[in-house]
Structure formats: C-alpha cells, structure tokens
Short mmCIF file of C-alpha atoms and ligand atoms in Angstrom, two decimals:
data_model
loop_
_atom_site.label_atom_id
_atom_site.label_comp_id
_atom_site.label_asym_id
_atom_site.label_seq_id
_atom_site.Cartn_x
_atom_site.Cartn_y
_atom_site.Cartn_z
CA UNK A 1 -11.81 2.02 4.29
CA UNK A 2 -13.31 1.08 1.11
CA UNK A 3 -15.92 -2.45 1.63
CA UNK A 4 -13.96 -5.44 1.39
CA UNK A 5 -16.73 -7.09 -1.11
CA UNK A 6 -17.48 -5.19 -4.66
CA UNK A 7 -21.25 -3.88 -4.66
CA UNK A 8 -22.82 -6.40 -7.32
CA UNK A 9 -23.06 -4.76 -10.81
CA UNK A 10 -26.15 -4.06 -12.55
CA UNK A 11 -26.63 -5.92 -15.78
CA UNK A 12 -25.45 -2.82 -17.82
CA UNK A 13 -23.10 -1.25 -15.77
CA UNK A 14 -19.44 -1.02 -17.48
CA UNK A 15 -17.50 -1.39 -14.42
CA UNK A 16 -15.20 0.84 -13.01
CA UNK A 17 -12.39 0.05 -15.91
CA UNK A 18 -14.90 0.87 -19.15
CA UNK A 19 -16.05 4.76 -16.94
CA UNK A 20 -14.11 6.38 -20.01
CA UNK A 21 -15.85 4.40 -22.93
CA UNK A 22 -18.16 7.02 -24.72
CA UNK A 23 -22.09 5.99 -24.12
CA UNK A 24 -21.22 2.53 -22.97
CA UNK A 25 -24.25 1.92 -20.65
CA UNK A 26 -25.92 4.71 -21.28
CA UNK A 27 -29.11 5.31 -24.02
CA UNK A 28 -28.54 6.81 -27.58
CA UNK A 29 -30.95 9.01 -26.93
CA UNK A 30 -30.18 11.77 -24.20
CA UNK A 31 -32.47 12.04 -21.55
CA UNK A 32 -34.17 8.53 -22.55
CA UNK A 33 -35.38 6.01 -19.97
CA UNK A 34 -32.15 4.07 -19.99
CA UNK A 35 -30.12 7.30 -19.63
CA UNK A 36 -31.57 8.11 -16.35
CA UNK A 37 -31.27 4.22 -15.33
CA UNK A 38 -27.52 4.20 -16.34
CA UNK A 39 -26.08 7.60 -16.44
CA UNK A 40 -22.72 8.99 -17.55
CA UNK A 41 -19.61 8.95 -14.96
CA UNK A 42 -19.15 12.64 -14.25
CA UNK A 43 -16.11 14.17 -16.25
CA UNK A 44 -14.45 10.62 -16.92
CA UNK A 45 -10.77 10.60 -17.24
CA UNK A 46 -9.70 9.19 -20.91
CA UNK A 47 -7.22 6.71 -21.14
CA UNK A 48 -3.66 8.27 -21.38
CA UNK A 49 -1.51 8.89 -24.06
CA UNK A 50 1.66 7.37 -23.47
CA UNK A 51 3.67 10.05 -25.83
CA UNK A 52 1.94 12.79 -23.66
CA UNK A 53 3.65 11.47 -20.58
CA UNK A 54 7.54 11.18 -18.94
CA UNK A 55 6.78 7.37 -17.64
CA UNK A 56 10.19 6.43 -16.68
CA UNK A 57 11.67 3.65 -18.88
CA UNK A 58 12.40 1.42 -15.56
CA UNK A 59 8.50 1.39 -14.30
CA UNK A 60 7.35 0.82 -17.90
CA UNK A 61 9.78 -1.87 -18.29
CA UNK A 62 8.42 -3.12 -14.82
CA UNK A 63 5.00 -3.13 -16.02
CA UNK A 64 5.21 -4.52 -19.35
CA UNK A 65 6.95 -7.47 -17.67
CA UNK A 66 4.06 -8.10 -15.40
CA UNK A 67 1.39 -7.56 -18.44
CA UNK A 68 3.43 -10.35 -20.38
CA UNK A 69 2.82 -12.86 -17.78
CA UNK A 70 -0.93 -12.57 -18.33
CA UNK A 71 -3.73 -13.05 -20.63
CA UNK A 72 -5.91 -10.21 -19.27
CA UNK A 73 -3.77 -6.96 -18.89
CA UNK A 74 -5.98 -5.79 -16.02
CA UNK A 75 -4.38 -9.10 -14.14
CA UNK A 76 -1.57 -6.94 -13.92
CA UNK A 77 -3.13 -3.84 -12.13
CA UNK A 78 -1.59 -5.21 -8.78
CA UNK A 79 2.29 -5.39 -9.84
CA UNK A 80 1.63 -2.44 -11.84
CA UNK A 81 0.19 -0.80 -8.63
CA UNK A 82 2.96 -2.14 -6.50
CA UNK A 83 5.73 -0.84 -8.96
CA UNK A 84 4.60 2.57 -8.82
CA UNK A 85 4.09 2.44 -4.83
CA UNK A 86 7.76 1.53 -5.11
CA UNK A 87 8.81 4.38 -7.41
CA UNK A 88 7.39 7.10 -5.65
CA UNK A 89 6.70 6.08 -2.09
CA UNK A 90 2.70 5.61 -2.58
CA UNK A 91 0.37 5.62 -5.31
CA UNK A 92 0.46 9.26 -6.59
CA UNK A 93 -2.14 10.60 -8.95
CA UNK A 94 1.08 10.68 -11.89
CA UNK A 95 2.41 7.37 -11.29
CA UNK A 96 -1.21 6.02 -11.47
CA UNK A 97 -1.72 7.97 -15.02
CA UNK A 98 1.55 6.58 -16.22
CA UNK A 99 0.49 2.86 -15.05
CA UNK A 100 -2.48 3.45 -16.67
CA UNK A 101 -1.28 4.91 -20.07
CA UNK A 102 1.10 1.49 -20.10
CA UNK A 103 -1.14 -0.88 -19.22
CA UNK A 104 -4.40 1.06 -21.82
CA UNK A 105 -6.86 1.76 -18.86
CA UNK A 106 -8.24 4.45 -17.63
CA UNK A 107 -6.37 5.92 -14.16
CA UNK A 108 -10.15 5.40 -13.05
CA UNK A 109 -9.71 1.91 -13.05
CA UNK A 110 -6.57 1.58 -11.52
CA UNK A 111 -7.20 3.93 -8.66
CA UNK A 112 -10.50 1.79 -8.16
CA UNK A 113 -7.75 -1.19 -7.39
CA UNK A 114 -5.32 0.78 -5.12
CA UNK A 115 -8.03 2.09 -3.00
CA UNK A 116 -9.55 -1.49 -2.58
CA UNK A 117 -6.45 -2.74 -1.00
CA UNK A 118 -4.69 -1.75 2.31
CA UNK A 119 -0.86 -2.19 1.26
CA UNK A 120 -1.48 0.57 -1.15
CA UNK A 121 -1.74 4.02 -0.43
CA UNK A 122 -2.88 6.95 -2.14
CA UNK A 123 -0.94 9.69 -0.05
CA UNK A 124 2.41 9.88 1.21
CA UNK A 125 3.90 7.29 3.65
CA UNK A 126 6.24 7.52 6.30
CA UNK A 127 10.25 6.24 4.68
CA UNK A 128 9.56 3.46 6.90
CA UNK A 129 6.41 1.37 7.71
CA UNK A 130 5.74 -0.70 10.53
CA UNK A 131 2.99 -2.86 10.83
CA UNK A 132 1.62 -3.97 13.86
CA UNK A 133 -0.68 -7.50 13.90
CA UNK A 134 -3.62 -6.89 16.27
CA UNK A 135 -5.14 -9.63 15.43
CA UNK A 136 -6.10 -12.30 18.22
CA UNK A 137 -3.24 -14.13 18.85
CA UNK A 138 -1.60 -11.01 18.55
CA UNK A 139 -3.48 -9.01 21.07
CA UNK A 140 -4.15 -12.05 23.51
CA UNK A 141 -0.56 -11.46 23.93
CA UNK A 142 -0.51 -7.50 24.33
CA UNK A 143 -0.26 -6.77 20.64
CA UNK A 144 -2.97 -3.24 21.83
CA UNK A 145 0.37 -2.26 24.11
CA UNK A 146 2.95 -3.05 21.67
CA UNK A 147 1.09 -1.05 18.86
CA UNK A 148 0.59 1.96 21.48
CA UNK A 149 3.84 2.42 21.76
CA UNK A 150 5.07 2.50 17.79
CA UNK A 151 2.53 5.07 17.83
CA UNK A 152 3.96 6.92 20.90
CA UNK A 153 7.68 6.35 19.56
CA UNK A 154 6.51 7.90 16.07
CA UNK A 155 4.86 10.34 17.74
CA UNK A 156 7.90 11.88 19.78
CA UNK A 157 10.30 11.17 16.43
CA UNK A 158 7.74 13.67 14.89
CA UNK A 159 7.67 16.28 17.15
CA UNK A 160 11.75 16.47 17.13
CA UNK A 161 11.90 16.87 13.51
CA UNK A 162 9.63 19.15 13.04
CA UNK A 163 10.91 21.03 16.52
CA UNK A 164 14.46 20.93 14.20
CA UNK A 165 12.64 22.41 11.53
CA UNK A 166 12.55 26.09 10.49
CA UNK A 167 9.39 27.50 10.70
CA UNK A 168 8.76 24.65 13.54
CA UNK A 169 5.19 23.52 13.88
CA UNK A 170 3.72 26.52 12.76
CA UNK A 171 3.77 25.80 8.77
CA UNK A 172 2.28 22.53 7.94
CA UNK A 173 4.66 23.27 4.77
CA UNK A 174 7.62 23.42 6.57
CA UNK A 175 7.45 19.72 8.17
CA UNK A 176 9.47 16.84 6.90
CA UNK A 177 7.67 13.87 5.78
CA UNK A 178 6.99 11.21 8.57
CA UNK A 179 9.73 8.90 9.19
CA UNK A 180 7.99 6.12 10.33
CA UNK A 181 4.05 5.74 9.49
CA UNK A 182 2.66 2.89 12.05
CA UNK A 183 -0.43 1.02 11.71
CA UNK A 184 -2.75 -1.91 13.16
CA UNK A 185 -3.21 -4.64 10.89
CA UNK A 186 -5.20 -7.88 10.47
CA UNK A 187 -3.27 -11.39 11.00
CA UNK A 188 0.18 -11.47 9.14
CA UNK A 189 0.67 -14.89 9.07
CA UNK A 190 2.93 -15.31 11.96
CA UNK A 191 0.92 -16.38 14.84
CA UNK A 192 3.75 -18.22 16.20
CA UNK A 193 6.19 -15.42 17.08
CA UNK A 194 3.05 -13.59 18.18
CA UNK A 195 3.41 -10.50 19.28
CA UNK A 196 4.54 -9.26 15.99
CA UNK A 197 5.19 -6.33 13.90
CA UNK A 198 6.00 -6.02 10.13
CA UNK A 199 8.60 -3.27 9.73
CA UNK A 200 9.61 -2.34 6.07
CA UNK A 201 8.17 -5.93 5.28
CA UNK A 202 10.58 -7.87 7.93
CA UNK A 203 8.96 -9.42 10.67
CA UNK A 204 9.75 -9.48 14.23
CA UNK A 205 8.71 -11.08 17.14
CA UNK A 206 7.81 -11.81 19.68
CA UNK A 207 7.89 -8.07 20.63
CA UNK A 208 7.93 -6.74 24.47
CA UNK A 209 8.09 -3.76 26.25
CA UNK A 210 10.43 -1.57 24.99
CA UNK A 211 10.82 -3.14 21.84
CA UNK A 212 8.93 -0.51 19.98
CA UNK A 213 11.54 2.02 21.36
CA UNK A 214 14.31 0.31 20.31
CA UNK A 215 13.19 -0.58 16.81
CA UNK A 216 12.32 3.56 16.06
CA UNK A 217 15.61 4.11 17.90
CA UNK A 218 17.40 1.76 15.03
CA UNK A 219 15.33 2.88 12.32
CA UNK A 220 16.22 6.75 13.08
CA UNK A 221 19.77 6.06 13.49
CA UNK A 222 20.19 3.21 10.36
CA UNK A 223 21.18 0.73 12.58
CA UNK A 224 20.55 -3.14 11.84
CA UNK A 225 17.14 -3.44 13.52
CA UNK A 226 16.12 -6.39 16.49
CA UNK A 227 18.40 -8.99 14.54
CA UNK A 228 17.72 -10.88 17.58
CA UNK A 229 13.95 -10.81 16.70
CA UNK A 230 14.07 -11.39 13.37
CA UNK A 231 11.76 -14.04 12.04
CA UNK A 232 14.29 -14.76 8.65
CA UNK A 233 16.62 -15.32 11.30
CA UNK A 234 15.38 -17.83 13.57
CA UNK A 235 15.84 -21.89 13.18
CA UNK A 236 13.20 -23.41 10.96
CA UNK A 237 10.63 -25.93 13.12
CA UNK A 238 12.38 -29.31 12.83
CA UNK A 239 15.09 -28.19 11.56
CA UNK A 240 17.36 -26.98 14.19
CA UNK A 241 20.65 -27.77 12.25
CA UNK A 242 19.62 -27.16 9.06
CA UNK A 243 19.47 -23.69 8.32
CA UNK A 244 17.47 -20.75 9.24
CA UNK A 245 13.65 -20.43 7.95
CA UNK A 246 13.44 -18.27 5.12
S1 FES B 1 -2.66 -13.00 14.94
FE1 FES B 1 -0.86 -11.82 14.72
S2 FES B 1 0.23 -12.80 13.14
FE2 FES B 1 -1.60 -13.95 13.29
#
C-alpha cells in the first residue's frame, strides 16, 4: 500500500500533476548541476487530447459537473476518480486517460490519486465487494473470524465457477471474474453494530457465525441480503417511533 503521508517535496519539484510539463524543474542546460539535482520523469505521459479519445458523454458529463463545483480542477480528481471506478468496475488505465483528458491533467497525476486511496482500485474487482471492519471494536468482538469466513465463502464461490468453466482451472484466461472480492478494513464508522461488514456499501451488523455464508449465499443467488442486519434498517437511537436511521 502506498504511505498514507506524501514524502515532502523539494523546493523545485513539480509534483506529481506538472511530470508532463517540458523542463519544469529541470536546468536549461542538459547535464548541468540542477539537471542532475532535479531530473526529467522518465517517458512522461502528455496530457490527453480529448478529440483523440471515445470518453463517453455520461462520465464527461459526470466530471464536468464535479469540476464546476470547484475553484481548483484537481479538487475534482476524487469524483472524477470515483465516476470512472463506477463506469468500468475499477480504475482502468482508459478511464483514467479519459478523466484526465476532461479534467487537463496528465493520467500521471490522477493515477498518483487513485493509488493513494484504498476505495479505489487499479485492477479488476469482484461484481460485489464486501468489506470487513477489523478494527478494535470490531475484532474485540470476533471481527478476525467473521472476515475468515467471507474469505472462505469467496473462496469456495471461486472454485465452482471456475470448476463450471471450460477449460476449468487450467487457463487463467478461461476464469470468470471474481464475484465477490473481500477485504479487511480500518474502522467504518459503525462501532455500535460492531461486528460489521460493508457489502456493496450497505452495512450490516452485528455479524455471527454463519452470517458470512448466508450473505455470499444471497449475493450469488440475487436475493435481498441480511435485511434483518441492515444498519439503514434499524430504529434510530432515541427515536424508536420515529423512523428508521438513515
Ligand atoms: S471498529 Fe469496526 S466499525 Fe469501528
């Protein structure tokens, strides 16, 4: 995982937005003193020509909305980012070049964003992602167990597909995409119904044994999943006849 804090720039480094900008940070004269202080990115990509690529209309209109709500376009990396993750399942090298030829960065820049941040991901996902909080209020109530068995239930979903698949697990090229990618995450936010799990940004809890089953049971079969669980579903604190919490 990339460090959480940005190495501290040096006084003439561009940053990882400006690597395309020709001889910014580097000496006039090649091979100077400065030149070997600051040298040139490696084979830089340029910013991209819009006309030179198919950005669909509904992820530049997407972006362009986000860039009008600030003053900085690179504010709106993130929703950029997050549209594109949305469009094509993760952040793929083509959605990241049309972000980039929307928004007038380089992909450089952007892909410096998406690989700072955990929620984005630069290869393919799993159609559904579960999330499970092993953080300490989390695992002081078996959150270690309940993730070890998403991972076993993904596990055993895997092997039937690609068991159902021709060419079986002997071509890597043959498999179907995951269904369900599962991983441990810091605290969500929902101590209270600790144990928890996000799954395809719902959360439930608090999960037991079995639970894990039952939710990659649901998931396979497009059932509703744990509505019983379901933290939009449960009665806001204080508020017992007012509603559910949102
Ligand atoms: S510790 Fe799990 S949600 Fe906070």
């Amino acid at each position: 995982m990339t460090p959480l804090i940005p190495k501290p720039r040096k006084r003439d480094d561009p940053g990882p937005g400006d690597v395309s900008a020709p001889g910014k940070g580097a000496s006039e004269s090649p091979g100077g003193a400065s030149a070997a202080l600051a040298p040139e990115p490696q084979n830089p990509a340029p910013v991209p020509d819009i006309n030179e690529l198919d950005v669909p209309a509904e992820l530049e209109d997407q972006i362009r909305a986000s860039m009008a709500k600030y003053p900085q376009v690179r504010s709106a990396s993130i929703p950029a980012l997050w549209a594109v993750q949305r469009m094509y399942g993760y952040c793929t090298p083509e959605g990241i070049s049309q972000a980039a030829a929307v928004m007038e960065v380089t992909p450089g820049y952007l892909q410096s964003v998406a690989s700072f941040y955990d929620l984005f991901h630069l290869e393919p996902r799993g159609s559904h992602e579960i999330l499970v909080c092993t953080n300490i209020s989390c695992w002081l109530r078996g959150a270690d167990d309940i993730l070890g068995e998403f991972l076993d239930a993904s596990d055993s979903i895997r092997s039937t597909r690609t068991e159902g698949t021709p060419g079986g697990s002997a071509g890597e090229a043959e498999q179907p995409p995951d269904l369900i990618s599962v991983s441990g995450f810091e605290c969500l936010g929902a101590c209270d119904i600790a144990p928890m799990a996000s799954v395809d940004e719902r959360y439930f809890g608090p999960l037991g044994p079995g639970d894990a089953a039952t939710i990659a049971s649901q998931l396979t079969s497009g059932e509703d999943v744990l509505p019983a669980k379901r933290l939009a579903d449960r009665k806001a604190a204080g508020a017992a006849d007012q509603g559910t919490a949102s």
